[in-house]
mmCIF file of C-alpha atoms in Angstrom:
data_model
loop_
_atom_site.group_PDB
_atom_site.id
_atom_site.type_symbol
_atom_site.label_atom_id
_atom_site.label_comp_id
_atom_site.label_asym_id
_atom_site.label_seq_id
_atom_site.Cartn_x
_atom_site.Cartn_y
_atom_site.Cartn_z
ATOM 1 C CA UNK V 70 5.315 -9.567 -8.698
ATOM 2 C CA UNK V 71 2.140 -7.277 -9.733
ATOM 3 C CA UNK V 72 3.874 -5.606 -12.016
ATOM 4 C CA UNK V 73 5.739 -8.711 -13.812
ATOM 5 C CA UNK V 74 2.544 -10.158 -14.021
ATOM 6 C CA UNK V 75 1.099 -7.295 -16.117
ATOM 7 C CA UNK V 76 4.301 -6.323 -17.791
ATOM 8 C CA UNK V 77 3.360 -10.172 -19.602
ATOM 9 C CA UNK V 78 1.245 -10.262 -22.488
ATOM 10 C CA UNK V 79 -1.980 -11.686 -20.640
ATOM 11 C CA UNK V 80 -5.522 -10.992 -21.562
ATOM 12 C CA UNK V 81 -7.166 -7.887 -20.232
ATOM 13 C CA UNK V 82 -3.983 -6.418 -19.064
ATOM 14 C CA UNK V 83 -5.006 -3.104 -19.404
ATOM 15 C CA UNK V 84 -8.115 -3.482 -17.351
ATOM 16 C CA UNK V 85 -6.147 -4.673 -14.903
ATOM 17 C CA UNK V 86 -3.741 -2.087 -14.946
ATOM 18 C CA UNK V 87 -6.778 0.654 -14.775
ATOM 19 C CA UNK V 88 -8.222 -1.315 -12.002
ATOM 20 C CA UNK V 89 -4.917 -0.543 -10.240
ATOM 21 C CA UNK V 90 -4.021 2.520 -11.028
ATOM 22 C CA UNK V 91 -7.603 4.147 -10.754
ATOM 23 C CA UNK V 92 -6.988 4.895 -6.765
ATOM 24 C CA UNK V 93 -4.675 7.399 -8.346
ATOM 25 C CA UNK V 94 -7.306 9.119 -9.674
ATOM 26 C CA UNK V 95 -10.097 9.055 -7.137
ATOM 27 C CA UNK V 96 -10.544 11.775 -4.459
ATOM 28 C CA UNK V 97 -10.243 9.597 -0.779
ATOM 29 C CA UNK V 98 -13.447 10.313 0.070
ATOM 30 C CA UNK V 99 -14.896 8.430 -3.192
ATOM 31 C CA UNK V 100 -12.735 5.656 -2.068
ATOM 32 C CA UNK V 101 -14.125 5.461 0.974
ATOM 33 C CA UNK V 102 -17.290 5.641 -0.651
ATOM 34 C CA UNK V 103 -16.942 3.008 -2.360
ATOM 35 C CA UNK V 104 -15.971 0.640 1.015
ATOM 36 C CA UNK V 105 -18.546 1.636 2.681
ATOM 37 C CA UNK V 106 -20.903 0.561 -0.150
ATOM 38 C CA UNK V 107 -19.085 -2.548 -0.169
ATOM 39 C CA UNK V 108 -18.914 -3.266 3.636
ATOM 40 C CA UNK V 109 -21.402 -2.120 5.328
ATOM 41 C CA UNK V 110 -23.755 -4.161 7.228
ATOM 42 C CA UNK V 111 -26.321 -3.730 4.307
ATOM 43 C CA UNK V 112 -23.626 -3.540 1.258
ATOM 44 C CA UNK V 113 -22.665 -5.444 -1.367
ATOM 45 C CA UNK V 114 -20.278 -7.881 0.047
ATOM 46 C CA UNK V 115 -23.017 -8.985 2.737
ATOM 47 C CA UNK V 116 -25.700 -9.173 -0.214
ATOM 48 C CA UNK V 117 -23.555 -11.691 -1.907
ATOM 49 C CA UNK V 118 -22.797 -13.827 1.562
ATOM 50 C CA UNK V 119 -26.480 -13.805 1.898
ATOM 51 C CA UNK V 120 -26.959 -15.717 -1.369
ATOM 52 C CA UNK V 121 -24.755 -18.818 -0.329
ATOM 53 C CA UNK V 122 -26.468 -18.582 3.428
ATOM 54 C CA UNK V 123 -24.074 -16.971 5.617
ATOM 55 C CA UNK V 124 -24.755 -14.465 7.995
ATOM 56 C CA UNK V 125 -23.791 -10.961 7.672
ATOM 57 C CA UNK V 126 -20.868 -9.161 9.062
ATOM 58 C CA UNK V 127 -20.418 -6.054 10.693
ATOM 59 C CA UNK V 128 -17.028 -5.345 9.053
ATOM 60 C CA UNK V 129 -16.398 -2.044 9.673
ATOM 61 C CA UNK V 130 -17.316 -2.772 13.727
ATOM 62 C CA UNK V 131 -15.973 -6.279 14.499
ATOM 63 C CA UNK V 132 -12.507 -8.098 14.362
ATOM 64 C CA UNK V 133 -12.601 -8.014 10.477
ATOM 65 C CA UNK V 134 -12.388 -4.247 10.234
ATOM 66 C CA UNK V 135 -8.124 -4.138 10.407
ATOM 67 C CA UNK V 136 -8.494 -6.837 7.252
ATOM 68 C CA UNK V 137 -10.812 -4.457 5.270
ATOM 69 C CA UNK V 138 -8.478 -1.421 6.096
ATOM 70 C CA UNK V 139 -5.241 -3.642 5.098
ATOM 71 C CA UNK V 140 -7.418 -4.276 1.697
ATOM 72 C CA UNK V 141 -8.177 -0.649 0.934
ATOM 73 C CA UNK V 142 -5.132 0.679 1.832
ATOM 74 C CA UNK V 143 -2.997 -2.295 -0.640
ATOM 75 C CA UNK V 144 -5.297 -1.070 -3.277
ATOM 76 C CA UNK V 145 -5.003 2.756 -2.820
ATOM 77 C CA UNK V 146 -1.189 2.229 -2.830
ATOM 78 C CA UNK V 147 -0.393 -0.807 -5.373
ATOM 79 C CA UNK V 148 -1.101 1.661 -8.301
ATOM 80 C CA UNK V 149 1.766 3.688 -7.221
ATOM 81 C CA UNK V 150 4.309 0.783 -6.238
ATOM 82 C CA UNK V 151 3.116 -1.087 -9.961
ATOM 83 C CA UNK V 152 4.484 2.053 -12.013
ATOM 84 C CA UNK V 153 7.688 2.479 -9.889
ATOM 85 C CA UNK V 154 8.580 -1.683 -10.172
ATOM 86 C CA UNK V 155 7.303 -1.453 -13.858
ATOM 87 C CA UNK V 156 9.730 1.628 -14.911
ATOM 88 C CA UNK V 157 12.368 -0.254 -13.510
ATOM 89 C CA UNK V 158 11.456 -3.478 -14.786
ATOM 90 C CA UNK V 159 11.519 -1.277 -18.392
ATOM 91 C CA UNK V 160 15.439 0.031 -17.155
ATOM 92 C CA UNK V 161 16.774 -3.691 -17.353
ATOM 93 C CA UNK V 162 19.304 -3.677 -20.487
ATOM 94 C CA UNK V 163 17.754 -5.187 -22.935
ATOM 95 C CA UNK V 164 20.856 -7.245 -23.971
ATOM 96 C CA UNK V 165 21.420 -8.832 -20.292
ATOM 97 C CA UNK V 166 18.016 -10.310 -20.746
ATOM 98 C CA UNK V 167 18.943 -11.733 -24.703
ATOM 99 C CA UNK V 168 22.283 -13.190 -23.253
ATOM 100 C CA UNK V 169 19.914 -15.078 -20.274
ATOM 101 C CA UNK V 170 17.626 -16.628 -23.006
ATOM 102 C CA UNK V 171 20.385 -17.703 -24.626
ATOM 103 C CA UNK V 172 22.014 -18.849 -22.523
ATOM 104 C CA UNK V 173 18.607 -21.253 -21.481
ATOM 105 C CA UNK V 174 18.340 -19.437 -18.208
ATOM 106 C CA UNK V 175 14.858 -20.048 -17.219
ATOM 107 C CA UNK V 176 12.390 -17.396 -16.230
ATOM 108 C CA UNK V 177 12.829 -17.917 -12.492
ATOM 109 C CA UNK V 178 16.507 -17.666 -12.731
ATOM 110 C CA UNK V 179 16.441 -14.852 -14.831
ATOM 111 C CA UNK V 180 13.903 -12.952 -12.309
ATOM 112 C CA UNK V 181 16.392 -13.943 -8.997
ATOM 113 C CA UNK V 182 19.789 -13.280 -10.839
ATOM 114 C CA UNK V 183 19.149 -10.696 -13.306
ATOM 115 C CA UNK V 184 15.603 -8.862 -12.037
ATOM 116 C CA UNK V 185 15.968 -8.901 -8.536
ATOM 117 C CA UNK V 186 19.129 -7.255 -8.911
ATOM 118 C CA UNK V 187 17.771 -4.208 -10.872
ATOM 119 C CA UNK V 188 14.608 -4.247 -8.727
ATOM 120 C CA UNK V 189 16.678 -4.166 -5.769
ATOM 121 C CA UNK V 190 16.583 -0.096 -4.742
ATOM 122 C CA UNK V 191 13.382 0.382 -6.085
ATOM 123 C CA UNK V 192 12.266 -2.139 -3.652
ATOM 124 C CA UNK V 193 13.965 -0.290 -0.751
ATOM 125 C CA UNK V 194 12.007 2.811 -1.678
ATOM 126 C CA UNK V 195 8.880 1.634 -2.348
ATOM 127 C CA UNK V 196 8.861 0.000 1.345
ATOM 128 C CA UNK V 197 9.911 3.155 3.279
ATOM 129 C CA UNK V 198 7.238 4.823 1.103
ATOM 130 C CA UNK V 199 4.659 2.703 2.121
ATOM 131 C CA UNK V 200 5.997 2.677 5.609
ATOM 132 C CA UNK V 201 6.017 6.078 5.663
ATOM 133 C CA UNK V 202 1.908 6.456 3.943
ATOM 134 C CA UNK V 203 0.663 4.056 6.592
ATOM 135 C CA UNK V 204 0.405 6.907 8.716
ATOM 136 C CA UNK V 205 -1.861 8.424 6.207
ATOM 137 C CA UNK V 206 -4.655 5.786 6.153
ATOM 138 C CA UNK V 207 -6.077 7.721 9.199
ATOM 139 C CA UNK V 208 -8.048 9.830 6.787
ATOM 140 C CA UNK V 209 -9.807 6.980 5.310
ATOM 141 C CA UNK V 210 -10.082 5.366 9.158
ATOM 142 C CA UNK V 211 -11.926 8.740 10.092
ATOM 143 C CA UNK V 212 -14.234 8.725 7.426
ATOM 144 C CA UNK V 213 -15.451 5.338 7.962
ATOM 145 C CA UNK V 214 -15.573 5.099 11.051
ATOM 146 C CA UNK V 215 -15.133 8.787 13.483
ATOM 147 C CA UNK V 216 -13.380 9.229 16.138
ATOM 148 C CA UNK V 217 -13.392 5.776 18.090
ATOM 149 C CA UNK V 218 -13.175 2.531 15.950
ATOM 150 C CA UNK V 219 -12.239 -0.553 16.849
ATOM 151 C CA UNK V 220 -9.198 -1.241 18.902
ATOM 152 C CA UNK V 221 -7.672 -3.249 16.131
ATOM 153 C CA UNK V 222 -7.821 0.442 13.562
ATOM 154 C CA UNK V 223 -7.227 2.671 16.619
ATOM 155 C CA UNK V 224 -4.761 4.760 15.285
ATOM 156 C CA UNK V 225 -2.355 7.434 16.614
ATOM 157 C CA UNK V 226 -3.794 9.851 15.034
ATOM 158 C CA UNK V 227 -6.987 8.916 16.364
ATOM 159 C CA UNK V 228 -5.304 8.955 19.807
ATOM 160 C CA UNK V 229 -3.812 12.044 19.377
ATOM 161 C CA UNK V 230 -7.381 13.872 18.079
ATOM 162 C CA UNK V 231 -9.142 12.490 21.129
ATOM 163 C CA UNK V 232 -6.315 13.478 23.460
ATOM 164 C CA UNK V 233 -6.660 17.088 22.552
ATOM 165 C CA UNK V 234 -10.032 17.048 22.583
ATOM 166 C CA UNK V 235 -9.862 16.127 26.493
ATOM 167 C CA UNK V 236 -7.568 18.870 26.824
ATOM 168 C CA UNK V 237 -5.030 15.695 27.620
ATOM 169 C CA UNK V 238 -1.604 17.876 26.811
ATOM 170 C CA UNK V 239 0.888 15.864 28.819
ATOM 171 C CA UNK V 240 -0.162 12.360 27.003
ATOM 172 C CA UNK V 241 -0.697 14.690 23.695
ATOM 173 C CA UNK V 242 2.990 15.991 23.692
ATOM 174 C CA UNK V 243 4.233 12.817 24.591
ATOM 175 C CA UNK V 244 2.792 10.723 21.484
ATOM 176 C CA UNK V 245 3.794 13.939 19.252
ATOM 177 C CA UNK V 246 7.185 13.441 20.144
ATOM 178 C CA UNK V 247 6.936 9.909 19.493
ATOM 179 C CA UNK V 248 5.240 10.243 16.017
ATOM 180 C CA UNK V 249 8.043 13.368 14.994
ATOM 181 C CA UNK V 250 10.482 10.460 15.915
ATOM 182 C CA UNK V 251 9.034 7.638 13.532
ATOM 183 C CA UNK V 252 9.076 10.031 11.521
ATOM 184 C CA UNK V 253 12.217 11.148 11.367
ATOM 185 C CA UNK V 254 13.830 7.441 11.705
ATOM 186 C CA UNK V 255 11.396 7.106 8.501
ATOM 187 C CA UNK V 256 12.807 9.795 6.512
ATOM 188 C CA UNK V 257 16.675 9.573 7.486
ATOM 189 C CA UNK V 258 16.027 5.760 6.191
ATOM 190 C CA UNK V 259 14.252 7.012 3.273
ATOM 191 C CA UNK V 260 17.291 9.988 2.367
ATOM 192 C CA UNK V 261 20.335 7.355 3.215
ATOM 193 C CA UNK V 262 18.820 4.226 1.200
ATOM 194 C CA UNK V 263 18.454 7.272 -1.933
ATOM 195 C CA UNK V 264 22.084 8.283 -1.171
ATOM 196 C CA UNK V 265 23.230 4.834 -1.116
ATOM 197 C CA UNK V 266 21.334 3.265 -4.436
ATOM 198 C CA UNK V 267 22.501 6.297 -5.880
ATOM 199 C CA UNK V 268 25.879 5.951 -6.101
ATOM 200 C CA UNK V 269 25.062 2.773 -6.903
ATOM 201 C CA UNK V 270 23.846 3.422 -10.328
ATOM 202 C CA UNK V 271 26.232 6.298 -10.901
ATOM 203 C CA UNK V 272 29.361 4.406 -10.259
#
């Protein structure tokens, strides 16, 4: 839907689209930067509570910190998603779309019946993709908050880290296994869904 939005000619489109893509461009540890600036107990977010009265929150230590991980990680990753939906928003035949206008299709019909279509195996990739790079937010976990956050952003990675530190082999091995087996369910998704969309477009 992002990238419909800004494939429309709407005012300050392009500072929208380099407020979403700039994540692509930023080391992770100046994105973390940046949230901890933002939500920390004395940062920017709490400063602007403060002027309508509320209280501050502890974001990064409370019940709120799995929403302000969800946040930075749909930011870091949008950017990527945006370009993949808008090249294949760009793919859609040019002429299907003329015959819908003529034909008074409206804009929601065209998106369901025409767009949706076309979207369709991007959509499969992008999700396995971002399956598959949730298991990389533990670096920007880490650096905002070491080796024991909250329960609600304990990781398996963090598990794992603090496992070996304890010299905990037995439970270590076991969640390896377990995390080479996501993995692998991941990727054989990933590999068949590319096989399958595909042939799709070949044939």
């Amino acid at each position: 839907m992002l990238a419909i939005v800004l494939e429309a000619k709407l005012p300050f489109r392009s500072q929208f689209r380099t407020f979403f893509l700039s994540p692509l461009m930023v080391p992770v540890a100046s994105i973390v930067l940046i949230w901890q600036v933002l939500f920390h107990y004395n940062g920017v977010v709490n400063d602007m509570l403060g002027i309508f009265g509320a209280d501050k929150v502890d974001w990064i230590k409370s019940d709120y910190a799995l929403v302000v991980i969800v946040i930075l990680f749909l930011w870091k990753n949008l950017g990527y998603n945006m370009i993949m939906f808008m090249a294949a928003l760009a793919s859609i035949p040019k002429d299907i779309l003329e015959v819908a206008r003529l034909e008074s299709a409206t804009p929601l019909q065209t998106f369901f019946h025409i767009k949706i279509r076309y979207l369709s195996s991007t959509l499969m990739f992008v999700t396995i993709m971002s399956l598959i790079n949730s298991f990389k937010i533990f670096r920007e976990v880490y650096l905002l908050t070491t080796d024991y956050p909250v329960d609600t952003i304990y990781t398996l990675q963090h598990f794992m880290n603090n496992k070996f530190r304890n010299l905990d082999y037995q439970t270590l091995s076991s969640a390896a296994i377990l995390m080479s087996l996501v993995m692998i369910v991941l990727i054989g998704i990933l590999f068949i869904a590319e096989n399958h969309f595909g042939k799709d477009v070949e044939g």
